[in-house]
Amino acid sequence: MKRRVVFILIVLILVLTTACNRNGGGNVKYIEREPADCDIGIWYSVWYAYLDEMSNSVQRNTWNAWDIQYDVLLPDGTYGKYDSLDEDIIFFHLEQMADLGIDFVIMDQTNHIDVENGYINERALKFAQCIKEWNDIPENRPIKYCSAIGAIQWSNNAASIEQEAKILWDRYCMQEFGTSDYHYYLDDKPLLIVYGDGGEELWNNYDGKKTYGEMFTIRYADNGSNPGRYGWAFDKGTQLHEEVVVVMPGWNNRKGAPPVMRNQGKWYREQWEKLLMAEKKPEIVVINSFNEYAENTAIFPADTSKMTNEIEKWIDENGEISTTMYWKMTKDYIEQLRSGKYKVFEN
């Protein structure tokens, strides 16, 4: 009888140990805090063309042109490629974002709004138009949009910010889908993200006309892991700030920069836990990203089993490929943040 009791105790210990390891490699600690009233934003890539399965042209098949090997969750439950111009895809993504608890989307137009004959902007405009259609349905959870620009990274001249701001003002803000019902506002102006190292200093020192730039609330994204930035490659991890905090699952631009390894979800978990344990929560949390598969920051479900680069495969804590792990983690952490009931792991 004693042997049986000892055996049962050993089994229970093993089960509990395994459960702890599966959930992050340590004991779970439950903490209750004041629920956070944060807006949740997410970067969204609008540049995927898929007009010709065999083409290597970026304007006709971005997946082939940029060697993006992800197969992404589609509305019918299968995994494959899609075109960002497809309304069925857009509404599917909006439905998924609403379920996740997203408040606004940052449309990534950072390679210049009209790059490659405007094929990206064409898709961004379609997305903004679909936002209006989505938000005009009363039972839908509203989701707003804003844009990120980045011509300054090529020009190194703040005049390009003014030029792109004018384009955005005319094409978006002056349209029926450009009001505050659809476009995300910050400090009573449409939010505009400027991507490019040194962009803030260049704009602040610019003595040219700022007619259109000043119609927006301008914020910045760069690769410096600086507090208060709205993206991009936070290789030093989440940086706390009273206005905005960015979380991302990993990053690899495949251009020689040292990648931020996902480490079976550990990196993402640690970034969220740093945010959860912060004494003061920010006004905005930005997730990088929904679907930036080219630089490996995406969280939306995808099949990575065919990836030739092993470090880009989504491997879970059991060493198995998972299509949904980052999506499920994100949903769980958003719920924790907004409920004030946190679950953190002690290693």
mmCIF file of C-alpha atoms in Angstrom:
data_model
loop_
_atom_site.group_PDB
_atom_site.id
_atom_site.type_symbol
_atom_site.label_atom_id
_atom_site.label_comp_id
_atom_site.label_asym_id
_atom_site.label_seq_id
_atom_site.Cartn_x
_atom_site.Cartn_y
_atom_site.Cartn_z
ATOM 1 C CA MET A 1 0.000 0.000 0.000
ATOM 2 C CA LYS A 2 2.810 2.409 0.940
ATOM 3 C CA ARG A 3 4.576 1.681 -2.344
ATOM 4 C CA ARG A 4 1.397 2.502 -4.251
ATOM 5 C CA VAL A 5 1.022 5.828 -2.401
ATOM 6 C CA VAL A 6 4.660 6.716 -3.080
ATOM 7 C CA PHE A 7 4.230 5.814 -6.752
ATOM 8 C CA ILE A 8 1.122 8.011 -7.041
ATOM 9 C CA LEU A 9 2.947 10.931 -5.405
ATOM 10 C CA ILE A 10 5.855 10.567 -7.820
ATOM 11 C CA VAL A 11 3.475 10.568 -10.779
ATOM 12 C CA LEU A 12 1.729 13.697 -9.472
ATOM 13 C CA ILE A 13 5.052 15.491 -9.049
ATOM 14 C CA LEU A 14 6.063 14.588 -12.594
ATOM 15 C CA VAL A 15 2.729 15.790 -13.976
ATOM 16 C CA LEU A 16 2.953 19.103 -12.119
ATOM 17 C CA THR A 17 6.565 19.601 -13.190
ATOM 18 C CA THR A 18 5.665 18.918 -16.809
ATOM 19 C CA ALA A 19 2.745 21.340 -16.607
ATOM 20 C CA CYS A 20 5.020 24.051 -15.252
ATOM 21 C CA ASN A 21 7.576 23.460 -17.987
ATOM 22 C CA ARG A 22 4.936 23.541 -20.699
ATOM 23 C CA ASN A 23 3.693 26.876 -19.462
ATOM 24 C CA GLY A 24 7.010 28.641 -19.432
ATOM 25 C CA GLY A 25 9.551 26.639 -17.510
ATOM 26 C CA GLY A 26 8.602 27.637 -13.953
ATOM 27 C CA ASN A 27 5.897 27.990 -11.349
ATOM 28 C CA VAL A 28 2.843 30.055 -12.178
ATOM 29 C CA LYS A 29 2.286 33.156 -10.059
ATOM 30 C CA TYR A 30 -1.125 34.818 -10.039
ATOM 31 C CA ILE A 31 -1.317 38.558 -9.432
ATOM 32 C CA GLU A 32 -4.282 40.927 -9.349
ATOM 33 C CA ARG A 33 -3.878 44.567 -10.317
ATOM 34 C CA GLU A 34 -6.092 47.388 -11.523
ATOM 35 C CA PRO A 35 -7.462 46.548 -15.002
ATOM 36 C CA ALA A 36 -5.575 48.486 -17.678
ATOM 37 C CA ASP A 37 -7.523 50.805 -19.959
ATOM 38 C CA CYS A 38 -5.078 50.655 -22.872
ATOM 39 C CA ASP A 39 -5.785 50.968 -26.557
ATOM 40 C CA ILE A 40 -4.292 48.026 -28.437
ATOM 41 C CA GLY A 41 -2.751 48.727 -31.834
ATOM 42 C CA ILE A 42 -1.156 46.304 -34.261
ATOM 43 C CA TRP A 43 1.101 46.688 -37.302
ATOM 44 C CA TYR A 44 -0.501 45.403 -40.476
ATOM 45 C CA SER A 45 1.199 44.681 -43.799
ATOM 46 C CA VAL A 46 -0.921 45.747 -46.772
ATOM 47 C CA TRP A 47 1.619 44.862 -49.428
ATOM 48 C CA TYR A 48 0.854 41.242 -50.331
ATOM 49 C CA ALA A 49 0.088 40.824 -54.025
ATOM 50 C CA TYR A 50 -0.957 37.384 -55.252
ATOM 51 C CA LEU A 51 -2.249 37.913 -58.764
ATOM 52 C CA ASP A 52 -0.075 35.329 -60.500
ATOM 53 C CA GLU A 53 1.018 32.184 -58.688
ATOM 54 C CA MET A 54 4.085 31.754 -60.912
ATOM 55 C CA SER A 55 5.242 35.381 -61.067
ATOM 56 C CA ASN A 56 8.319 36.725 -59.297
ATOM 57 C CA SER A 57 7.219 40.346 -59.686
ATOM 58 C CA VAL A 58 6.641 42.118 -56.372
ATOM 59 C CA GLN A 59 3.543 43.784 -57.820
ATOM 60 C CA ARG A 60 2.037 40.466 -58.899
ATOM 61 C CA ASN A 61 3.350 37.982 -56.346
ATOM 62 C CA THR A 62 5.033 39.546 -53.331
ATOM 63 C CA TRP A 63 5.355 36.147 -51.678
ATOM 64 C CA ASN A 64 7.615 34.829 -54.437
ATOM 65 C CA ALA A 65 9.450 38.106 -54.985
ATOM 66 C CA TRP A 66 10.463 38.333 -51.325
ATOM 67 C CA ASP A 67 10.793 34.572 -50.793
ATOM 68 C CA ILE A 68 8.143 34.524 -48.048
ATOM 69 C CA GLN A 69 7.610 30.851 -47.287
ATOM 70 C CA TYR A 70 4.807 31.145 -44.750
ATOM 71 C CA ASP A 71 1.441 29.581 -45.537
ATOM 72 C CA VAL A 72 -1.134 31.737 -43.796
ATOM 73 C CA LEU A 73 -4.545 30.919 -42.337
ATOM 74 C CA LEU A 74 -7.266 31.635 -44.910
ATOM 75 C CA PRO A 75 -11.020 32.204 -44.401
ATOM 76 C CA ASP A 76 -11.868 28.604 -45.345
ATOM 77 C CA GLY A 77 -9.575 27.214 -42.638
ATOM 78 C CA THR A 78 -6.805 26.118 -45.005
ATOM 79 C CA TYR A 79 -3.318 27.615 -45.178
ATOM 80 C CA GLY A 80 -1.884 29.364 -48.218
ATOM 81 C CA LYS A 81 -1.166 32.754 -49.811
ATOM 82 C CA TYR A 82 -3.486 35.710 -50.342
ATOM 83 C CA ASP A 83 -3.741 39.145 -51.911
ATOM 84 C CA SER A 84 -4.190 42.138 -49.585
ATOM 85 C CA LEU A 85 -6.655 43.577 -52.110
ATOM 86 C CA ASP A 86 -9.100 40.719 -51.500
ATOM 87 C CA GLU A 87 -12.081 41.996 -49.481
ATOM 88 C CA ASP A 88 -12.841 38.509 -48.159
ATOM 89 C CA ILE A 89 -9.343 38.434 -46.666
ATOM 90 C CA ILE A 90 -9.670 41.936 -45.217
ATOM 91 C CA PHE A 91 -12.991 41.228 -43.514
ATOM 92 C CA PHE A 92 -11.667 37.901 -42.241
ATOM 93 C CA HIS A 93 -8.701 39.722 -40.707
ATOM 94 C CA LEU A 94 -10.946 42.396 -39.194
ATOM 95 C CA GLU A 95 -13.158 39.713 -37.682
ATOM 96 C CA GLN A 96 -10.127 38.029 -36.137
ATOM 97 C CA MET A 97 -8.738 41.347 -34.861
ATOM 98 C CA ALA A 98 -12.062 42.242 -33.273
ATOM 99 C CA ASP A 99 -12.094 38.911 -31.462
ATOM 100 C CA LEU A 100 -8.535 39.565 -30.299
ATOM 101 C CA GLY A 101 -9.495 42.980 -28.892
ATOM 102 C CA ILE A 102 -7.601 45.221 -31.324
ATOM 103 C CA ASP A 103 -8.528 48.926 -31.335
ATOM 104 C CA PHE A 104 -6.499 50.193 -34.270
ATOM 105 C CA VAL A 105 -4.274 49.048 -37.102
ATOM 106 C CA ILE A 106 -1.036 50.654 -38.295
ATOM 107 C CA MET A 107 -0.945 50.154 -42.054
ATOM 108 C CA ASP A 108 2.677 49.684 -43.062
ATOM 109 C CA GLN A 109 3.477 51.943 -46.023
ATOM 110 C CA THR A 110 7.027 52.628 -44.896
ATOM 111 C CA ASN A 111 8.755 51.873 -48.202
ATOM 112 C CA HIS A 112 7.093 55.055 -49.575
ATOM 113 C CA ILE A 113 3.391 55.407 -50.211
ATOM 114 C CA ASP A 114 3.670 55.173 -53.996
ATOM 115 C CA VAL A 115 6.529 52.699 -54.241
ATOM 116 C CA GLU A 116 6.283 50.131 -57.060
ATOM 117 C CA ASN A 117 3.635 52.091 -58.980
ATOM 118 C CA GLY A 118 1.442 52.436 -55.911
ATOM 119 C CA TYR A 119 0.463 48.782 -55.593
ATOM 120 C CA ILE A 120 0.839 48.922 -51.781
ATOM 121 C CA ASN A 121 -1.176 52.120 -51.407
ATOM 122 C CA GLU A 122 -3.920 50.635 -53.573
ATOM 123 C CA ARG A 123 -4.254 47.863 -50.999
ATOM 124 C CA ALA A 124 -4.024 50.267 -48.064
ATOM 125 C CA LEU A 125 -6.877 52.327 -49.500
ATOM 126 C CA LYS A 126 -8.964 49.189 -49.910
ATOM 127 C CA PHE A 127 -8.293 48.280 -46.286
ATOM 128 C CA ALA A 128 -9.334 51.764 -45.089
ATOM 129 C CA GLN A 129 -12.527 51.565 -47.145
ATOM 130 C CA CYS A 130 -13.310 48.172 -45.623
ATOM 131 C CA ILE A 131 -12.728 49.629 -42.144
ATOM 132 C CA LYS A 132 -15.578 52.060 -42.817
ATOM 133 C CA GLU A 133 -17.846 49.289 -44.019
ATOM 134 C CA TRP A 134 -16.938 47.186 -40.978
ATOM 135 C CA ASN A 135 -17.432 49.991 -38.446
ATOM 136 C CA ASP A 136 -20.740 51.058 -39.981
ATOM 137 C CA ILE A 137 -22.260 47.743 -38.872
ATOM 138 C CA PRO A 138 -23.455 48.451 -35.284
ATOM 139 C CA GLU A 139 -22.822 44.968 -33.915
ATOM 140 C CA ASN A 140 -19.169 44.954 -35.030
ATOM 141 C CA ARG A 141 -16.428 45.930 -32.608
ATOM 142 C CA PRO A 142 -14.966 49.150 -34.099
ATOM 143 C CA ILE A 143 -11.407 49.015 -35.403
ATOM 144 C CA LYS A 144 -9.645 52.119 -36.681
ATOM 145 C CA TYR A 145 -6.592 52.610 -38.864
ATOM 146 C CA CYS A 146 -3.627 54.912 -39.293
ATOM 147 C CA SER A 147 -0.600 54.834 -41.579
ATOM 148 C CA ALA A 148 3.138 54.489 -41.165
ATOM 149 C CA ILE A 149 5.331 56.223 -43.737
ATOM 150 C CA GLY A 150 9.064 55.958 -44.315
ATOM 151 C CA ALA A 151 10.348 57.768 -47.391
ATOM 152 C CA ILE A 152 12.672 59.652 -45.055
ATOM 153 C CA GLN A 153 14.779 56.513 -44.617
ATOM 154 C CA TRP A 154 15.759 56.871 -48.285
ATOM 155 C CA SER A 155 15.774 60.666 -48.655
ATOM 156 C CA ASN A 156 17.225 61.619 -45.264
ATOM 157 C CA ASN A 157 15.265 64.829 -45.810
ATOM 158 C CA ALA A 158 12.324 65.877 -43.626
ATOM 159 C CA ALA A 159 10.613 67.396 -46.666
ATOM 160 C CA SER A 160 9.576 63.848 -47.540
ATOM 161 C CA ILE A 161 7.504 63.703 -44.323
ATOM 162 C CA GLU A 162 5.588 66.787 -45.435
ATOM 163 C CA GLN A 163 5.132 65.331 -48.917
ATOM 164 C CA GLU A 164 3.808 61.992 -47.678
ATOM 165 C CA ALA A 165 1.628 63.713 -45.067
ATOM 166 C CA LYS A 166 -0.057 65.675 -47.874
ATOM 167 C CA ILE A 167 -0.714 62.468 -49.802
ATOM 168 C CA LEU A 168 -2.256 60.835 -46.730
ATOM 169 C CA TRP A 169 -4.350 63.884 -45.934
ATOM 170 C CA ASP A 170 -5.786 64.039 -49.443
ATOM 171 C CA ARG A 171 -6.260 60.308 -50.036
ATOM 172 C CA TYR A 172 -7.458 59.302 -46.582
ATOM 173 C CA CYS A 173 -8.377 62.099 -44.176
ATOM 174 C CA MET A 174 -10.403 64.047 -46.734
ATOM 175 C CA GLN A 175 -12.398 60.968 -47.727
ATOM 176 C CA GLU A 176 -15.546 59.561 -46.138
ATOM 177 C CA PHE A 177 -13.426 56.902 -44.428
ATOM 178 C CA GLY A 178 -11.025 59.513 -43.018
ATOM 179 C CA THR A 179 -13.029 60.835 -40.063
ATOM 180 C CA SER A 180 -12.353 59.954 -36.438
ATOM 181 C CA ASP A 181 -14.962 57.191 -36.722
ATOM 182 C CA TYR A 182 -12.492 55.272 -38.865
ATOM 183 C CA HIS A 183 -9.064 56.912 -38.637
ATOM 184 C CA TYR A 184 -7.288 56.576 -35.290
ATOM 185 C CA TYR A 185 -6.767 59.911 -33.535
ATOM 186 C CA LEU A 186 -4.245 60.862 -30.861
ATOM 187 C CA ASP A 187 -4.291 64.282 -29.177
ATOM 188 C CA ASP A 188 -7.244 65.302 -31.369
ATOM 189 C CA LYS A 189 -5.412 64.713 -34.649
ATOM 190 C CA PRO A 190 -5.005 61.717 -36.977
ATOM 191 C CA LEU A 191 -2.052 59.608 -35.869
ATOM 192 C CA LEU A 192 0.861 59.301 -38.307
ATOM 193 C CA ILE A 193 3.870 57.058 -37.682
ATOM 194 C CA VAL A 194 7.174 58.024 -39.306
ATOM 195 C CA TYR A 195 9.661 55.180 -39.715
ATOM 196 C CA GLY A 196 13.353 55.889 -40.131
ATOM 197 C CA ASP A 197 16.365 56.244 -37.858
ATOM 198 C CA GLY A 198 16.838 59.899 -36.960
ATOM 199 C CA GLY A 199 13.416 60.877 -38.293
ATOM 200 C CA GLU A 200 12.318 62.809 -35.212
ATOM 201 C CA GLU A 201 15.449 64.956 -35.114
ATOM 202 C CA LEU A 202 15.225 65.679 -38.838
ATOM 203 C CA TRP A 203 11.587 66.756 -38.541
ATOM 204 C CA ASN A 204 12.166 68.893 -35.446
ATOM 205 C CA ASN A 205 15.054 70.702 -37.154
ATOM 206 C CA TYR A 206 13.247 71.113 -40.465
ATOM 207 C CA ASP A 207 12.593 74.782 -41.295
ATOM 208 C CA GLY A 208 10.508 74.179 -44.411
ATOM 209 C CA LYS A 209 6.729 74.183 -44.641
ATOM 210 C CA LYS A 210 4.948 71.802 -42.262
ATOM 211 C CA THR A 211 1.407 72.556 -43.389
ATOM 212 C CA TYR A 212 0.305 68.945 -43.742
ATOM 213 C CA GLY A 213 2.649 67.358 -41.247
ATOM 214 C CA GLU A 214 1.180 69.522 -38.501
ATOM 215 C CA MET A 215 -2.317 68.295 -39.324
ATOM 216 C CA PHE A 216 -1.256 64.963 -37.821
ATOM 217 C CA THR A 217 -0.018 63.831 -34.446
ATOM 218 C CA ILE A 218 3.357 62.463 -35.510
ATOM 219 C CA ARG A 219 5.041 59.626 -33.687
ATOM 220 C CA TYR A 220 8.107 57.626 -34.664
ATOM 221 C CA ALA A 221 9.416 54.125 -35.256
ATOM 222 C CA ASP A 222 13.054 53.135 -35.663
ATOM 223 C CA ASN A 223 15.545 50.405 -34.875
ATOM 224 C CA GLY A 224 16.979 51.876 -31.683
ATOM 225 C CA SER A 225 14.799 50.069 -29.111
ATOM 226 C CA ASN A 226 13.968 53.508 -27.724
ATOM 227 C CA PRO A 227 11.152 54.078 -25.198
ATOM 228 C CA GLY A 228 8.191 55.906 -26.704
ATOM 229 C CA ARG A 229 8.665 54.524 -30.211
ATOM 230 C CA TYR A 230 5.765 52.774 -31.944
ATOM 231 C CA GLY A 231 8.043 50.086 -33.529
ATOM 232 C CA TRP A 232 10.265 48.573 -35.056
ATOM 233 C CA ALA A 233 12.991 46.038 -34.247
ATOM 234 C CA PHE A 234 13.092 46.132 -30.450
ATOM 235 C CA ASP A 235 16.104 43.857 -30.182
ATOM 236 C CA LYS A 236 16.676 45.006 -26.590
ATOM 237 C CA GLY A 237 13.169 43.980 -25.635
ATOM 238 C CA THR A 238 10.079 45.858 -24.523
ATOM 239 C CA GLN A 239 10.783 49.419 -23.381
ATOM 240 C CA LEU A 240 8.382 50.903 -20.852
ATOM 241 C CA HIS A 241 6.904 54.342 -21.526
ATOM 242 C CA GLU A 242 3.844 56.234 -20.295
ATOM 243 C CA GLU A 243 2.344 56.671 -23.773
ATOM 244 C CA VAL A 244 3.225 53.554 -25.734
ATOM 245 C CA VAL A 245 4.840 50.158 -25.258
ATOM 246 C CA VAL A 246 5.705 47.769 -28.097
ATOM 247 C CA VAL A 247 5.673 43.980 -27.802
ATOM 248 C CA MET A 248 6.862 41.617 -30.518
ATOM 249 C CA PRO A 249 7.431 37.847 -30.742
ATOM 250 C CA GLY A 250 10.755 38.018 -32.599
ATOM 251 C CA TRP A 251 12.358 39.625 -35.623
ATOM 252 C CA ASN A 252 14.542 38.644 -38.560
ATOM 253 C CA ASN A 253 14.918 40.950 -41.550
ATOM 254 C CA ARG A 254 16.965 38.316 -43.407
ATOM 255 C CA LYS A 255 19.443 40.997 -44.472
ATOM 256 C CA GLY A 256 22.296 40.237 -42.128
ATOM 257 C CA ALA A 257 21.154 41.925 -38.909
ATOM 258 C CA PRO A 258 21.316 39.690 -35.812
ATOM 259 C CA PRO A 259 17.821 38.191 -35.452
ATOM 260 C CA VAL A 260 15.687 38.386 -32.340
ATOM 261 C CA MET A 261 15.027 34.710 -31.701
ATOM 262 C CA ARG A 262 11.512 33.606 -30.794
ATOM 263 C CA ASN A 263 12.903 30.852 -28.558
ATOM 264 C CA GLN A 264 9.744 28.729 -28.559
ATOM 265 C CA GLY A 265 7.648 31.706 -27.462
ATOM 266 C CA LYS A 266 9.853 32.599 -24.495
ATOM 267 C CA TRP A 267 10.894 35.986 -25.899
ATOM 268 C CA TYR A 268 7.264 37.017 -26.495
ATOM 269 C CA ARG A 269 6.182 35.844 -23.060
ATOM 270 C CA GLU A 270 8.943 37.824 -21.358
ATOM 271 C CA GLN A 271 8.023 41.022 -23.214
ATOM 272 C CA TRP A 272 4.378 40.758 -22.225
ATOM 273 C CA GLU A 273 5.254 39.937 -18.627
ATOM 274 C CA LYS A 274 7.480 43.008 -18.417
ATOM 275 C CA LEU A 275 4.483 45.076 -19.505
ATOM 276 C CA LEU A 276 2.109 43.335 -17.105
ATOM 277 C CA MET A 277 4.425 43.864 -14.141
ATOM 278 C CA ALA A 278 4.984 47.560 -14.899
ATOM 279 C CA GLU A 279 3.820 49.800 -12.069
ATOM 280 C CA LYS A 280 2.094 52.152 -14.516
ATOM 281 C CA LYS A 281 0.514 50.959 -17.746
ATOM 282 C CA PRO A 282 0.837 52.952 -20.982
ATOM 283 C CA GLU A 283 -2.004 54.592 -22.869
ATOM 284 C CA ILE A 284 -1.290 52.402 -25.889
ATOM 285 C CA VAL A 285 0.141 48.938 -26.459
ATOM 286 C CA VAL A 286 1.393 48.221 -29.982
ATOM 287 C CA ILE A 287 1.903 44.671 -31.219
ATOM 288 C CA ASN A 288 4.489 44.156 -33.935
ATOM 289 C CA SER A 289 2.881 42.583 -35.915
ATOM 290 C CA PHE A 290 -0.257 40.967 -37.311
ATOM 291 C CA ASN A 291 1.240 39.731 -40.573
ATOM 292 C CA GLU A 292 4.765 41.000 -41.257
ATOM 293 C CA TYR A 293 5.982 37.636 -42.494
ATOM 294 C CA ALA A 294 8.894 39.115 -44.455
ATOM 295 C CA GLU A 295 10.657 40.128 -41.221
ATOM 296 C CA ASN A 296 9.264 37.363 -39.031
ATOM 297 C CA THR A 297 7.303 39.469 -36.530
ATOM 298 C CA ALA A 298 3.838 38.073 -37.312
ATOM 299 C CA ILE A 299 1.464 36.561 -34.764
ATOM 300 C CA PHE A 300 -1.455 35.644 -37.055
ATOM 301 C CA PRO A 301 -1.718 31.862 -37.536
ATOM 302 C CA ALA A 302 0.597 30.443 -40.169
ATOM 303 C CA ASP A 303 2.099 27.120 -41.167
ATOM 304 C CA THR A 304 5.888 27.340 -40.940
ATOM 305 C CA SER A 305 6.629 23.667 -41.574
ATOM 306 C CA LYS A 306 7.973 24.368 -45.075
ATOM 307 C CA MET A 307 10.418 27.077 -43.980
ATOM 308 C CA THR A 308 13.955 26.337 -45.134
ATOM 309 C CA ASN A 309 15.415 28.467 -42.336
ATOM 310 C CA GLU A 310 14.929 26.456 -39.158
ATOM 311 C CA ILE A 311 15.072 29.511 -36.877
ATOM 312 C CA GLU A 312 11.950 30.932 -38.527
ATOM 313 C CA LYS A 313 9.789 27.919 -37.729
ATOM 314 C CA TRP A 314 7.255 28.405 -34.947
ATOM 315 C CA ILE A 315 8.305 25.743 -32.462
ATOM 316 C CA ASP A 316 6.337 25.417 -29.234
ATOM 317 C CA GLU A 317 7.577 24.438 -25.770
ATOM 318 C CA ASN A 318 7.180 20.754 -26.668
ATOM 319 C CA GLY A 319 9.455 21.082 -29.684
ATOM 320 C CA GLU A 320 6.577 20.793 -32.153
ATOM 321 C CA ILE A 321 5.544 23.173 -34.932
ATOM 322 C CA SER A 322 2.489 25.227 -33.962
ATOM 323 C CA THR A 323 0.371 27.335 -36.291
ATOM 324 C CA THR A 324 -1.554 29.225 -33.609
ATOM 325 C CA MET A 325 0.728 29.578 -30.570
ATOM 326 C CA TYR A 326 1.440 33.307 -30.962
ATOM 327 C CA TRP A 327 -2.169 34.147 -31.697
ATOM 328 C CA LYS A 328 -3.335 32.299 -28.591
ATOM 329 C CA MET A 329 -0.619 33.893 -26.467
ATOM 330 C CA THR A 330 -1.604 37.358 -27.678
ATOM 331 C CA LYS A 331 -5.276 36.810 -26.934
ATOM 332 C CA ASP A 332 -4.450 35.528 -23.461
ATOM 333 C CA TYR A 333 -2.150 38.446 -22.635
ATOM 334 C CA ILE A 334 -4.610 41.074 -23.862
ATOM 335 C CA GLU A 335 -7.287 39.509 -21.669
ATOM 336 C CA GLN A 336 -4.904 39.510 -18.698
ATOM 337 C CA LEU A 337 -3.961 43.148 -19.272
ATOM 338 C CA ARG A 338 -7.549 44.325 -19.456
ATOM 339 C CA SER A 339 -8.842 42.180 -16.602
ATOM 340 C CA GLY A 340 -6.022 42.963 -14.177
ATOM 341 C CA LYS A 341 -5.627 39.256 -13.439
ATOM 342 C CA TYR A 342 -2.080 38.343 -14.392
ATOM 343 C CA LYS A 343 -0.423 34.974 -14.753
ATOM 344 C CA VAL A 344 3.364 35.150 -14.773
ATOM 345 C CA PHE A 345 5.998 32.441 -14.623
ATOM 346 C CA GLU A 346 8.768 32.206 -12.072
ATOM 347 C CA ASN A 347 11.806 30.436 -13.521
#
